């Protein structure tokens, strides 16, 4: 059981906007940056969002991140079939003195 | 182009040891923290261990503390993970990654470790 809580699944149709939540506590989300990773089938994970809401070079602006208090969210707009995969929030947890991942959300593009 | 290539995975019996390696190219090795992250079959990503760029910080997940040892050789651009006292629950695809201490910019393709009698 991770200290970061994500919904196990999410879905949407092409073109729709979906949001994936990540809930934590004051020792993790409340005091540190949140990161999001995309893990598509058969590929290595990829950094999608860093420092709560920043996109690395090459990540489309369809992907956006936000954080408020002890929760964070990843929004994907203009959903595409190639977005089908797993999405993880992660960050440094001060209490655990290490990185923690959320349990992951499996996104299905219908 | 950043490349991270892991090796050393395989089938090992419980209680035995394995050593994983990761060789990097396409980036200034000394500038980055190095990490190991794993994914057990059917499970999510789990952080294992990190080694800061300046060797000031070496950290482990509680699940591997005291059994696994991370090390890096900057001139050889390599990262290693010595895994002792292996357990069936260590069975996973092990990824090498680089980044800051709290996140991972780039990942390798992984090396599979199976612990079974």
Tab-separated table of N, CA and C in Angstrom, chain A residues 33 35 37 39 42-47 50-51 88 91-92 96-99 101-103, chain B residues 37 39 43-47 50 57 59-60 62 65 95 101-105 107-109:
chain	number	residue	atom	x	y	z
A	33	UNK	N	8.157	18.547	-4.373
A	33	UNK	CA	7.683	18.568	-5.754
A	33	UNK	C	7.081	17.215	-6.135
A	35	UNK	N	6.112	14.585	-9.292
A	35	UNK	CA	6.525	14.181	-10.633
A	35	UNK	C	5.531	13.164	-11.161
A	37	UNK	N	5.037	10.107	-14.246
A	37	UNK	CA	5.703	9.244	-15.227
A	37	UNK	C	4.653	8.494	-16.037
A	39	UNK	N	4.149	5.165	-18.414
A	39	UNK	CA	4.756	3.863	-18.693
A	39	UNK	C	3.863	3.130	-19.678
A	42	UNK	N	5.601	-2.249	-22.961
A	42	UNK	CA	6.806	-2.623	-23.688
A	42	UNK	C	7.869	-1.559	-23.806
A	43	UNK	N	7.699	-0.460	-23.063
A	43	UNK	CA	8.678	0.621	-23.144
A	43	UNK	C	9.199	0.962	-21.751
A	44	UNK	N	10.269	1.758	-21.717
A	44	UNK	CA	10.770	2.242	-20.439
A	44	UNK	C	9.877	3.381	-19.957
A	45	UNK	N	9.743	3.555	-18.653
A	45	UNK	CA	8.978	4.706	-18.144
A	45	UNK	C	9.584	6.019	-18.646
A	46	UNK	N	8.740	7.037	-18.678
A	46	UNK	CA	9.152	8.337	-19.208
A	46	UNK	C	8.673	9.436	-18.283
A	47	UNK	N	9.566	10.399	-18.001
A	47	UNK	CA	9.187	11.553	-17.190
A	47	UNK	C	8.236	12.429	-17.980
A	50	UNK	N	7.562	17.430	-14.273
A	50	UNK	CA	8.465	17.608	-13.140
A	50	UNK	C	8.138	18.913	-12.423
A	51	UNK	N	8.594	19.028	-11.192
A	51	UNK	CA	8.341	20.218	-10.378
A	51	UNK	C	6.874	20.623	-10.392
A	88	UNK	N	2.050	7.178	-13.247
A	88	UNK	CA	2.447	7.165	-11.841
A	88	UNK	C	2.815	8.563	-11.355
A	91	UNK	N	7.390	11.153	-5.757
A	91	UNK	CA	8.092	12.273	-5.162
A	91	UNK	C	8.942	11.780	-3.991
A	92	UNK	N	9.684	12.702	-3.393
A	92	UNK	CA	10.491	12.413	-2.216
A	92	UNK	C	9.596	12.500	-0.980
A	96	UNK	N	9.998	8.929	4.966
A	96	UNK	CA	10.618	7.672	4.529
A	96	UNK	C	12.057	7.878	4.058
A	97	UNK	N	12.440	9.140	3.857
A	97	UNK	CA	13.773	9.464	3.336
A	97	UNK	C	14.067	8.705	2.058
A	98	UNK	N	13.123	8.757	1.163
A	98	UNK	CA	13.295	8.106	-0.128
A	98	UNK	C	12.183	8.508	-1.074
A	99	UNK	N	12.287	8.008	-2.294
A	99	UNK	CA	11.268	8.293	-3.300
A	99	UNK	C	10.111	7.312	-3.151
A	101	UNK	N	6.412	6.027	-5.065
A	101	UNK	CA	5.533	6.054	-6.228
A	101	UNK	C	4.100	5.825	-5.761
A	102	UNK	N	3.170	6.429	-6.462
A	102	UNK	CA	1.788	6.053	-6.288
A	102	UNK	C	1.580	4.663	-6.866
A	103	UNK	N	0.420	4.090	-6.588
A	103	UNK	CA	0.169	2.733	-7.052
A	103	UNK	C	0.000	2.605	-8.561
B	37	UNK	N	15.173	1.367	-9.959
B	37	UNK	CA	13.731	1.280	-9.749
B	37	UNK	C	13.294	-0.076	-10.293
B	39	UNK	N	10.052	-3.141	-11.039
B	39	UNK	CA	8.633	-3.424	-11.234
B	39	UNK	C	8.426	-4.923	-11.185
B	43	UNK	N	2.744	-5.601	-11.006
B	43	UNK	CA	2.724	-4.569	-9.961
B	43	UNK	C	3.190	-3.232	-10.518
B	44	UNK	N	3.163	-2.212	-9.660
B	44	UNK	CA	3.593	-0.884	-10.065
B	44	UNK	C	5.083	-0.677	-9.874
B	45	UNK	N	5.520	0.534	-10.171
B	45	UNK	CA	6.921	0.880	-10.013
B	45	UNK	C	7.272	1.033	-8.536
B	46	UNK	N	8.469	0.576	-8.175
B	46	UNK	CA	8.944	0.691	-6.795
B	46	UNK	C	10.381	1.199	-6.819
B	47	UNK	N	10.614	2.310	-6.176
B	47	UNK	CA	11.969	2.822	-6.036
B	47	UNK	C	12.787	1.884	-5.155
B	50	UNK	N	19.137	5.001	-4.512
B	50	UNK	CA	19.678	6.154	-5.240
B	50	UNK	C	21.054	6.519	-4.733
B	57	UNK	N	24.866	11.418	-0.797
B	57	UNK	CA	23.655	10.747	-0.356
B	57	UNK	C	23.474	9.414	-1.055
B	59	UNK	N	20.812	6.233	-0.599
B	59	UNK	CA	19.593	5.866	0.113
B	59	UNK	C	18.989	4.598	-0.462
B	60	UNK	N	18.266	3.890	0.403
B	60	UNK	CA	17.646	2.619	0.037
B	60	UNK	C	16.206	2.568	0.516
B	62	UNK	N	13.223	0.642	2.333
B	62	UNK	CA	13.264	-0.242	3.504
B	62	UNK	C	13.264	-1.719	3.102
B	65	UNK	N	16.993	-2.502	2.306
B	65	UNK	CA	18.047	-1.981	3.179
B	65	UNK	C	18.732	-3.124	3.916
B	95	UNK	N	15.115	-1.367	-13.403
B	95	UNK	CA	15.483	-0.266	-14.282
B	95	UNK	C	16.586	0.572	-13.640
B	101	UNK	N	18.097	13.782	-7.251
B	101	UNK	CA	17.923	12.770	-6.220
B	101	UNK	C	16.465	12.353	-6.081
B	102	UNK	N	15.531	13.238	-6.450
B	102	UNK	CA	14.126	12.928	-6.235
B	102	UNK	C	13.329	12.651	-7.503
B	103	UNK	N	13.989	12.613	-8.653
B	103	UNK	CA	13.255	12.232	-9.854
B	103	UNK	C	14.180	11.665	-10.911
B	104	UNK	N	13.551	11.112	-11.943
B	104	UNK	CA	14.268	10.309	-12.934
B	104	UNK	C	14.005	10.841	-14.334
B	105	UNK	N	15.048	11.440	-14.931
B	105	UNK	CA	14.907	12.018	-16.268
B	105	UNK	C	14.851	10.960	-17.351
B	107	UNK	N	15.468	6.630	-18.385
B	107	UNK	CA	15.429	5.264	-17.893
B	107	UNK	C	16.035	4.320	-18.928
B	108	UNK	N	16.604	3.225	-18.424
B	108	UNK	CA	17.016	2.153	-19.313
B	108	UNK	C	15.835	1.247	-19.620
B	109	UNK	N	16.116	0.175	-20.350
B	109	UNK	CA	15.052	-0.767	-20.732
B	109	UNK	C	14.824	-1.843	-19.678
